[in-house]
Every structure is written in structure tokens, then in C-alpha cells.
Short mmCIF file of C-alpha atoms in Angstrom, two decimals:
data_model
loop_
_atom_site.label_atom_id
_atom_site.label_comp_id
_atom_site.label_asym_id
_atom_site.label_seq_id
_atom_site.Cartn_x
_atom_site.Cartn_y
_atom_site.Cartn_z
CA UNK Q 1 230.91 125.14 170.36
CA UNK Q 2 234.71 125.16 171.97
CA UNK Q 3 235.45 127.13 174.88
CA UNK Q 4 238.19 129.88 174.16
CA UNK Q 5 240.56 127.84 176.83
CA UNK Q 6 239.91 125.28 173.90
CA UNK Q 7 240.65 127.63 170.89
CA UNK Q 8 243.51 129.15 173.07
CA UNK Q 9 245.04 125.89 173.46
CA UNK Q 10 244.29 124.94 169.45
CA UNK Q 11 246.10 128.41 168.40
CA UNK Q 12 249.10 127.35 170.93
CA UNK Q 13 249.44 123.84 169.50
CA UNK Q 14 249.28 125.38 165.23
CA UNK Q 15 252.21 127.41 166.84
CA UNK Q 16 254.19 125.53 167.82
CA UNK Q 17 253.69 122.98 164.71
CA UNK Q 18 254.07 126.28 162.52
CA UNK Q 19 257.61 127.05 164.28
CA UNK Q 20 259.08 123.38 163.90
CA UNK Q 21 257.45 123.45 160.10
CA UNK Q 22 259.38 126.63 159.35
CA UNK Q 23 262.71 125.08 161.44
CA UNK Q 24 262.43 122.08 158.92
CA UNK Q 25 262.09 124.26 155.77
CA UNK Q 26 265.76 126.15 156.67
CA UNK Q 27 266.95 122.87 157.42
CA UNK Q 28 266.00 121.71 153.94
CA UNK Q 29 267.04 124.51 152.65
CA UNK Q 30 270.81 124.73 154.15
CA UNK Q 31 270.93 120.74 152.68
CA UNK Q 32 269.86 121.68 149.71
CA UNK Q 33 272.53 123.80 147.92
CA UNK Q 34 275.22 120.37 149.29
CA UNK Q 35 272.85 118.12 147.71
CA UNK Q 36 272.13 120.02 144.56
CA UNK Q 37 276.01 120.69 143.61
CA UNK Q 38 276.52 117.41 144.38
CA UNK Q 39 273.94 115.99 142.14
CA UNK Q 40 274.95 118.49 139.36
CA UNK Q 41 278.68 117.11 139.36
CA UNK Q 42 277.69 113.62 138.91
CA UNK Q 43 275.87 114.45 135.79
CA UNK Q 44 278.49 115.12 133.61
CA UNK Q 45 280.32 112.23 134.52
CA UNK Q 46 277.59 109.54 134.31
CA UNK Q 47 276.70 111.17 130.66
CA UNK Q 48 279.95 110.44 129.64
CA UNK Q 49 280.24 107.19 131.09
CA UNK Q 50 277.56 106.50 128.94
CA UNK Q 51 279.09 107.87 126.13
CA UNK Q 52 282.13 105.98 125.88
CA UNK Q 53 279.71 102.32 126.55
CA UNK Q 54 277.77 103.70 123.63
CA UNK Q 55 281.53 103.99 121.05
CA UNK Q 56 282.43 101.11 122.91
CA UNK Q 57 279.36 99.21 122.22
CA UNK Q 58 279.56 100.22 118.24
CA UNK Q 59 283.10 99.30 117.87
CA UNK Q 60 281.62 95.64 118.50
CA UNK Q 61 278.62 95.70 116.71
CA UNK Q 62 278.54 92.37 115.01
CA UNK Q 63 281.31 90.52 117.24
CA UNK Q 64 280.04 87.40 119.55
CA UNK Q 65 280.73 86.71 123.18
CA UNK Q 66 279.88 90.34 124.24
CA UNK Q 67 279.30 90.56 127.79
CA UNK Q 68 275.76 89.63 129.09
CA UNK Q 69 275.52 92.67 130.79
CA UNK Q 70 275.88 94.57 128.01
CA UNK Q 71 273.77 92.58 125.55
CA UNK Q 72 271.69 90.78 127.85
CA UNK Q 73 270.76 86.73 128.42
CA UNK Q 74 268.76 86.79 125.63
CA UNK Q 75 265.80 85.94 127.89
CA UNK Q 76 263.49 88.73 128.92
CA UNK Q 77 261.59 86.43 131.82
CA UNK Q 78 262.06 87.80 135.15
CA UNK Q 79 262.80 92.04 136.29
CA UNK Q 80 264.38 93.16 139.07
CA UNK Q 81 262.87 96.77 139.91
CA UNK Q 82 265.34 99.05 142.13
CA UNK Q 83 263.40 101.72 143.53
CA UNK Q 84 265.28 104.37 145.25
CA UNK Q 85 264.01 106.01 148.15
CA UNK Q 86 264.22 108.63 151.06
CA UNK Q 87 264.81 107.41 154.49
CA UNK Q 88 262.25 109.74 156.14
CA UNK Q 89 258.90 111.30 155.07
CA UNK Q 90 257.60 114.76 155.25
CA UNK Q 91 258.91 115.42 151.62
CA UNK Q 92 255.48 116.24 150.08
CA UNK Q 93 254.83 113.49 147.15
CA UNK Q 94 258.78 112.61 146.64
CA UNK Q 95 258.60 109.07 147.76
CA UNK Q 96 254.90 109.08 146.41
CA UNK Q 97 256.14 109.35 143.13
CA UNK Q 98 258.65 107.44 142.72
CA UNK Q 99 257.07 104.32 144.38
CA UNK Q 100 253.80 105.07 141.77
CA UNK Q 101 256.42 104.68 138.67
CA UNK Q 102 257.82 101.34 140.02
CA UNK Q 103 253.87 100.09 140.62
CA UNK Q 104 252.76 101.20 137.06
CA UNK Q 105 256.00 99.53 135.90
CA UNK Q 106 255.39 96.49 138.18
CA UNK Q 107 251.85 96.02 136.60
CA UNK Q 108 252.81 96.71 133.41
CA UNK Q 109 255.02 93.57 133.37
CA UNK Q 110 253.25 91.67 135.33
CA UNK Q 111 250.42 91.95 132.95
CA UNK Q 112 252.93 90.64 130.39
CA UNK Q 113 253.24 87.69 132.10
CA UNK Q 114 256.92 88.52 133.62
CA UNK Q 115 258.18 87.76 137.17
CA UNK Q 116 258.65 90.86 139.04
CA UNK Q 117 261.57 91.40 141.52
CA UNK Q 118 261.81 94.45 144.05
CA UNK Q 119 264.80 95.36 145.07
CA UNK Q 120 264.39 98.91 147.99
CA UNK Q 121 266.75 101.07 148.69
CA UNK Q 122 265.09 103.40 151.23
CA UNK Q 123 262.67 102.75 153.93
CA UNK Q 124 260.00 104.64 152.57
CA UNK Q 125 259.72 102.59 149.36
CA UNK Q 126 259.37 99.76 151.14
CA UNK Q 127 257.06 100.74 153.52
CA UNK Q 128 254.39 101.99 150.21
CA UNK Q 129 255.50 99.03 148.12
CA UNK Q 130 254.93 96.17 150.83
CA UNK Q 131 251.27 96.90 150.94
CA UNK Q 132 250.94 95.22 146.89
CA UNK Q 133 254.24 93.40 146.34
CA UNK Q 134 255.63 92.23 150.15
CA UNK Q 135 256.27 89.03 147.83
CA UNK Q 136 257.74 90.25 145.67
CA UNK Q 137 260.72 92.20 147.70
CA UNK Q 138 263.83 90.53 147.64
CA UNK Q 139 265.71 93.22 150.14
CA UNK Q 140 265.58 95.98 151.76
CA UNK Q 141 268.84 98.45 151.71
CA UNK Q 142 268.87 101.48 154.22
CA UNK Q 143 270.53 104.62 154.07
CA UNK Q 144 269.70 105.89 157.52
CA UNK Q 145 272.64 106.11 158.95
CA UNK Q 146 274.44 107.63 156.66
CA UNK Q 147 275.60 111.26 156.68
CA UNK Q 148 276.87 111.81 153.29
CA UNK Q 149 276.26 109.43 150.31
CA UNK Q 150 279.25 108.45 147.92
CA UNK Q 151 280.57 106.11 145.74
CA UNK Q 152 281.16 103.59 148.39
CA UNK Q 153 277.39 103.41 149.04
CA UNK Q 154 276.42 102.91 145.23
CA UNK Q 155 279.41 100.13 144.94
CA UNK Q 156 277.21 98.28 147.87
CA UNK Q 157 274.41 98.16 145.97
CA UNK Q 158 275.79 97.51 142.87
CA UNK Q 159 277.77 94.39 144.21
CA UNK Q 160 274.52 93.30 145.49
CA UNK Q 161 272.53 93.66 141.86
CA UNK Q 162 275.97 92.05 140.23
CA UNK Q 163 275.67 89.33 142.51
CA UNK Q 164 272.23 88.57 141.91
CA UNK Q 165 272.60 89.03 137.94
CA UNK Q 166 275.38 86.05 138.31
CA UNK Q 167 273.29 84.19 140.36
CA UNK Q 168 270.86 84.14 137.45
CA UNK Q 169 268.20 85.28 139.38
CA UNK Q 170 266.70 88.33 137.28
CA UNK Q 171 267.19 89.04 133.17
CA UNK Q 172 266.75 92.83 133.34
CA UNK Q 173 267.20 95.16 136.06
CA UNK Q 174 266.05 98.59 135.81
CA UNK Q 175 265.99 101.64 138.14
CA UNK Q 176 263.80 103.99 139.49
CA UNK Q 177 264.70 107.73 140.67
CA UNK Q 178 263.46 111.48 141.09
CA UNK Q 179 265.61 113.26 138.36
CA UNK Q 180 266.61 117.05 140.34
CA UNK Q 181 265.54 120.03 138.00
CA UNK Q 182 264.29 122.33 140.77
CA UNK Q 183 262.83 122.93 144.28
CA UNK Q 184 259.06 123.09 142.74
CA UNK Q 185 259.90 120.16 140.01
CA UNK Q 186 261.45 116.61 140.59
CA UNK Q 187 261.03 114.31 137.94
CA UNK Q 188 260.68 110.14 138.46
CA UNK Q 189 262.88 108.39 136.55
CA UNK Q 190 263.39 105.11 135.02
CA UNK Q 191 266.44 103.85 133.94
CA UNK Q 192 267.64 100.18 132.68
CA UNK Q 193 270.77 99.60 133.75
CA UNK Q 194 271.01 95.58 133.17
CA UNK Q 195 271.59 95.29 130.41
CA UNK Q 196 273.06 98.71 129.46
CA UNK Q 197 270.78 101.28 128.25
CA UNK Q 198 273.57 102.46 125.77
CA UNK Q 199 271.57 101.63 122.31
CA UNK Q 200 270.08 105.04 121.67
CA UNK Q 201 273.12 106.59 122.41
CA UNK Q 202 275.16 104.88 120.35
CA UNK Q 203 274.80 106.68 116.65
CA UNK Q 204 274.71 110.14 118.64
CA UNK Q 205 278.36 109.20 120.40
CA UNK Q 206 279.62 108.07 117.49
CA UNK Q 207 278.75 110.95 115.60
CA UNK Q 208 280.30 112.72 117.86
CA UNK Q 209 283.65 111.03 117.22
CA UNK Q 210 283.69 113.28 114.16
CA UNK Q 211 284.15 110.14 112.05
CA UNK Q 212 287.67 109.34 114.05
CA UNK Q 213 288.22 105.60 114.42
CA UNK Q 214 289.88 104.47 117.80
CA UNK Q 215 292.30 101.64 118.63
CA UNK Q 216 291.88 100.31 122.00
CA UNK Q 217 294.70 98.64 124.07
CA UNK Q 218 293.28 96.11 125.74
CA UNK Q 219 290.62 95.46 123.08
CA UNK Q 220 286.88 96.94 123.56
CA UNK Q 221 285.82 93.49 125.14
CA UNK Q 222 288.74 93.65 128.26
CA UNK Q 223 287.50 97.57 128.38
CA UNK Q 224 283.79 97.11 129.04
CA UNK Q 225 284.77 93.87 131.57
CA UNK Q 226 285.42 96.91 133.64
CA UNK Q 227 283.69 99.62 132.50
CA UNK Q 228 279.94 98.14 132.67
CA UNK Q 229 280.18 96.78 136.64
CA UNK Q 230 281.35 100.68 136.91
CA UNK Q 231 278.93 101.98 135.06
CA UNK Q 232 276.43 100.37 137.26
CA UNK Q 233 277.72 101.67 140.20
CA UNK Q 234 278.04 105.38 138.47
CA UNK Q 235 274.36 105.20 137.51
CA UNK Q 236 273.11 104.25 141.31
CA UNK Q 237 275.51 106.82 142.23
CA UNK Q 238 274.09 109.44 139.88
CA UNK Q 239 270.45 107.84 141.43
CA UNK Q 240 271.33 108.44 144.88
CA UNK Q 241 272.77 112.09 144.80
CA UNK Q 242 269.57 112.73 142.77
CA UNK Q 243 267.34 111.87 144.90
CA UNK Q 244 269.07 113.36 148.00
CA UNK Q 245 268.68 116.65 146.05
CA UNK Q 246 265.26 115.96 144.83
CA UNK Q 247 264.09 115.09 148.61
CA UNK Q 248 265.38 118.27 149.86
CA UNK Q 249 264.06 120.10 147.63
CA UNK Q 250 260.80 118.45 147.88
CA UNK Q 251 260.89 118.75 151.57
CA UNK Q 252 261.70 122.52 151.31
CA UNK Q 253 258.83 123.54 149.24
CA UNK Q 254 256.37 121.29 151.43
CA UNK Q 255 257.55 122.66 154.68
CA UNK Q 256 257.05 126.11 153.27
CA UNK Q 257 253.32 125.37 152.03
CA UNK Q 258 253.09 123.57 155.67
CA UNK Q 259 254.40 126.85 157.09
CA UNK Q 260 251.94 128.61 155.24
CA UNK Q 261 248.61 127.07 155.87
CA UNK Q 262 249.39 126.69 159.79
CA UNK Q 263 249.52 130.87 159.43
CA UNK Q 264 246.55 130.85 157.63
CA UNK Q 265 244.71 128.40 160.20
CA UNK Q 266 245.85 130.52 162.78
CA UNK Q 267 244.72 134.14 161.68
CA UNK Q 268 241.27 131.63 161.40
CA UNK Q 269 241.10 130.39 164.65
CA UNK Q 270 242.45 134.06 165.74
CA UNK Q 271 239.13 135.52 164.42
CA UNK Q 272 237.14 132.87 165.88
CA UNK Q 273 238.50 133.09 169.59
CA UNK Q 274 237.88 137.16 169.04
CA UNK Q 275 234.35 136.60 167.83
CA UNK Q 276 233.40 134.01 170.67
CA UNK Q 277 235.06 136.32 173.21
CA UNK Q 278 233.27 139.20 172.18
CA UNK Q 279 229.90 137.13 172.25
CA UNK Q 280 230.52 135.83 175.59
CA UNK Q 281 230.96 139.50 176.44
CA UNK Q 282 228.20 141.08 174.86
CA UNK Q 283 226.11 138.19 176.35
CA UNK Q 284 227.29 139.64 179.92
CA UNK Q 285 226.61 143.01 179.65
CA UNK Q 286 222.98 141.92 178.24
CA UNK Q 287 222.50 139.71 181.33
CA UNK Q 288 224.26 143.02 183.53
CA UNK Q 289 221.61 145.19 182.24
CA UNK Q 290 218.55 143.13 182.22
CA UNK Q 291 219.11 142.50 186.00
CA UNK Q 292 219.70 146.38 186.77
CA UNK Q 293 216.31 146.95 184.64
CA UNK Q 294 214.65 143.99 186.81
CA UNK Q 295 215.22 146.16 189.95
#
């Protein structure tokens, strides 16, 4: 049974945990509104990014020599997986997540009888993913030291995956995120963005158009020489200021239920220290009053 110098010392130590628990939740919180405007202004954008690939990608339906990262190799063989991370931990099941939709996806494959390629942008996604698939991980990209993501961060990594799609060392590259909706609701993601995902969209963007036709100048096959290396660079963007959302939000709502059970553990081991101490005491007085009996 603990001493109450033992419970006094536990209630001390939930605390002081409870006070830096309740610091990190405003922290989150102050991050959060940043993160989450900045997240909601990229959507729009990427959307319509994807949009105009999609009219684009109509327009020549039919035509040969399109770009391979548009329609592909042709081969379906080997998958790079880009799963995007937090830097740091203590964001409830954020990284969790994530890192469980790039295993399933990993298996999945591999089960095919595909070559899997792991491509991390975070620490924390590597650290989960290294356990199963150390062989598999090409690189490791981290964020740490950055204050405040932007485009020049997703160009990085988008260089790097262009680079590696020359090389001819993957056929499909696809990646994985945690989609913002709230601070209770983050939603894992996977998106293919080699070669474009821009199929599905393509009968809704064109129906759009309102049955307009468009003349390009350059042609639609100088347009998307451009458009899809910046389209891959606008989707890790979108990625990135998703997840920095998602994380804080994620962190915010964990710190609060953190917050939470240390005050519940400490109104526990409040009513424990007050029962043992008025045990102890009860236990004197017996002892007091037996010995005045005794003489």
C-alpha cells in the first residue's frame, strides 16, 4: 500500500503532466486556425488543376505520344508509395493512420506480385514503416526544420519523384495523406499522382465546359509538358498543408482528452490520499485510546 509521501508525490507529478498537456492543447490550437486556412486555400486550386488535366486530357483522347506521366509506361510492375507524415508524435492516431493505409496498400500489391517502393516524408512514417518494409524505403525526407511549409517544399519532393520516374525506377507512384475535415475527423487519403489520376474527372470537366470547344496555343501536348510536373508538385503541396492541419487538429483533440483523464486520475488519487490519511488517523486515535484504557 503507498505511503501518502508516495501518493503526494504521484498527484504532484499528474500535475505537472496535466499543465504541460493543457499548454500543448493551446499550442495546437493557436496552429490550428494558420494551418486550417491554409489547407482550405489550396483546395480550390488543386481541384482545378485537376480540372483543366482532365479537358486537357479529353482534348487528346485518341492522339499518340502523350506524355508518360499522364498515360503511364504501360507497365504496371513496380509502386512507389509516398507516405506523408508528421515530424513529431503526440497527435493521437494521425501518423497511425496514415502509415496503416500505406501498409494495407503495401500488402495489397505485394500480394499481387508487384515491387513495392517507399518513399517518407516525415520522421514518424518512417519510424512505423521501418519495422515491415526497412527494405523497401528508398528515402527518407524531413520536414523538421521547417517553420512554414510552401510550394518550395512540395517542388523538392516532387523533383525527387520526377527524377526517379525518369530514372525508370517505379511505374506508378501514388500518395498517401490525412484529408482535414475537422478537429475530431481527419481522413487518410490515397491519391495516384503518377500517372495522373485525371480519368474520372474527365466527362465531369468536360461537361462542365457547357459543350464549348477550346483552341489551345501551344497545342494540349506543349500545355501538359508543364502542367503535369506542376500538378505533381500542387498535389504534394495540397498533401502537405493537409496534413499540417490534420496533425494539429489531431494533436488538439488528444491533448484535450490527455488533459482530461490526468484531472480525472487526480480527483482519484485525491480520494485515495484522503482515505489513507484518514485511516492512518483513525488508526492513531484507536492506538491513543487503547493505551489510556490500558492504564
Amino acid at each position: 500500500m503507498p505511503s501518502l509521501k508516495d501518493l503526494r508525490n504521484r498527484i504532484a507529478s499528474v500535475k505537472a503532466t496535466q499543465k504541460i498537456t493543457k499548454a500543448m492543447q493551446m499550442v495546437a490550437a493557436a496552429k490550428l486556425r494558420r494551418a486550417q486556412v491554409a489547407a482550405e486555400a489550396a483546395r480550390p486550386y488543386a481541384t482545378r488543376m485537376e480540372a483543366v488535366l482532365a479537358n486537357l486530357a479529353t482534348a487528346l483522347q485518341g492522339r499518340e505520344g502523350g506524355s508518360p506521366l499522364m498515360i503511364g509506361t504501360g507497365k504496371d510492375k513496380v509502386h512507389l508509395l509516398v507516405a506523408c507524415t508528421a515530424e513529431r508524435g503526440l497527435c493521437g492516431a494521425f501518423n497511425s493512420s496514415i502509415v496503416r493505409l500505406t501498409r494495407d496498400h503495401a500488402f495489397r500489391l505485394l500480394n499481387d506480385g508487384k515491387e513495392v517502393k517507399i518513399l517518407c516524408v516525415g520522421r514518424k512514417g518512417f519510424d512505423q514503416l521501418k519495422r515491415l518494409f526497412a527494405s523497401k524505403i528508398v528515402e527518407v525526407i524531413e520536414l523538421r526544420g521547417v517553420k512554414q511549409l510552401g510550394f518550395e517544399q512540395a517542388e523538392k519532393i516532387a523533383e525527387n519523384v520526377l527524377v526517379r520516374f525518369a530514372g525508370g525506377e517505379f511505374d506508378v507512384a501514388t500518395l498517401f495523406f490525412s484529408r482535414f475535415r475537422s478537429v475530431i475527423s481527419q481522413i487518410p487519403t490515397a491519391l495516384r499522382i503518377v500517372p495522373a489520376e485525371i480519368q474520372k474527372e474527365a466527362n465531369s470537366a468536360q461537361a462542365s465546359l457547357g459543350g464549348a470547344v477550346y483552341e489551345y496555343e501551344p497545342d494540349e501536348a506543349d500545355i501538359l509538358a508543364d502542367l503535369l510536373p506542376l500538378n505533381i508538385a500542387t498535389q504534394i503541396l495540397r498533401a502537405l498543408l493537409e496534413n499540417a492541419a490534420s496533425e494539429q487538429g489531431a494533436r488538439m483533440s488528444a491533448m484535450d482528452n490527455a488533459t482530461r483523464n490526468a484531472g480525472d486520475m487526480i480527483g482519484r488519487l485525491t480520494l485515495r490520499y484522503n482515505r489513507t490519511r484518514q485511516a492512518m488517523i483513525t488508526k492513531e486515535l484507536i492506538e491513543i485510546i487503547s493505551g489510556a484504557e490500558a492504564l
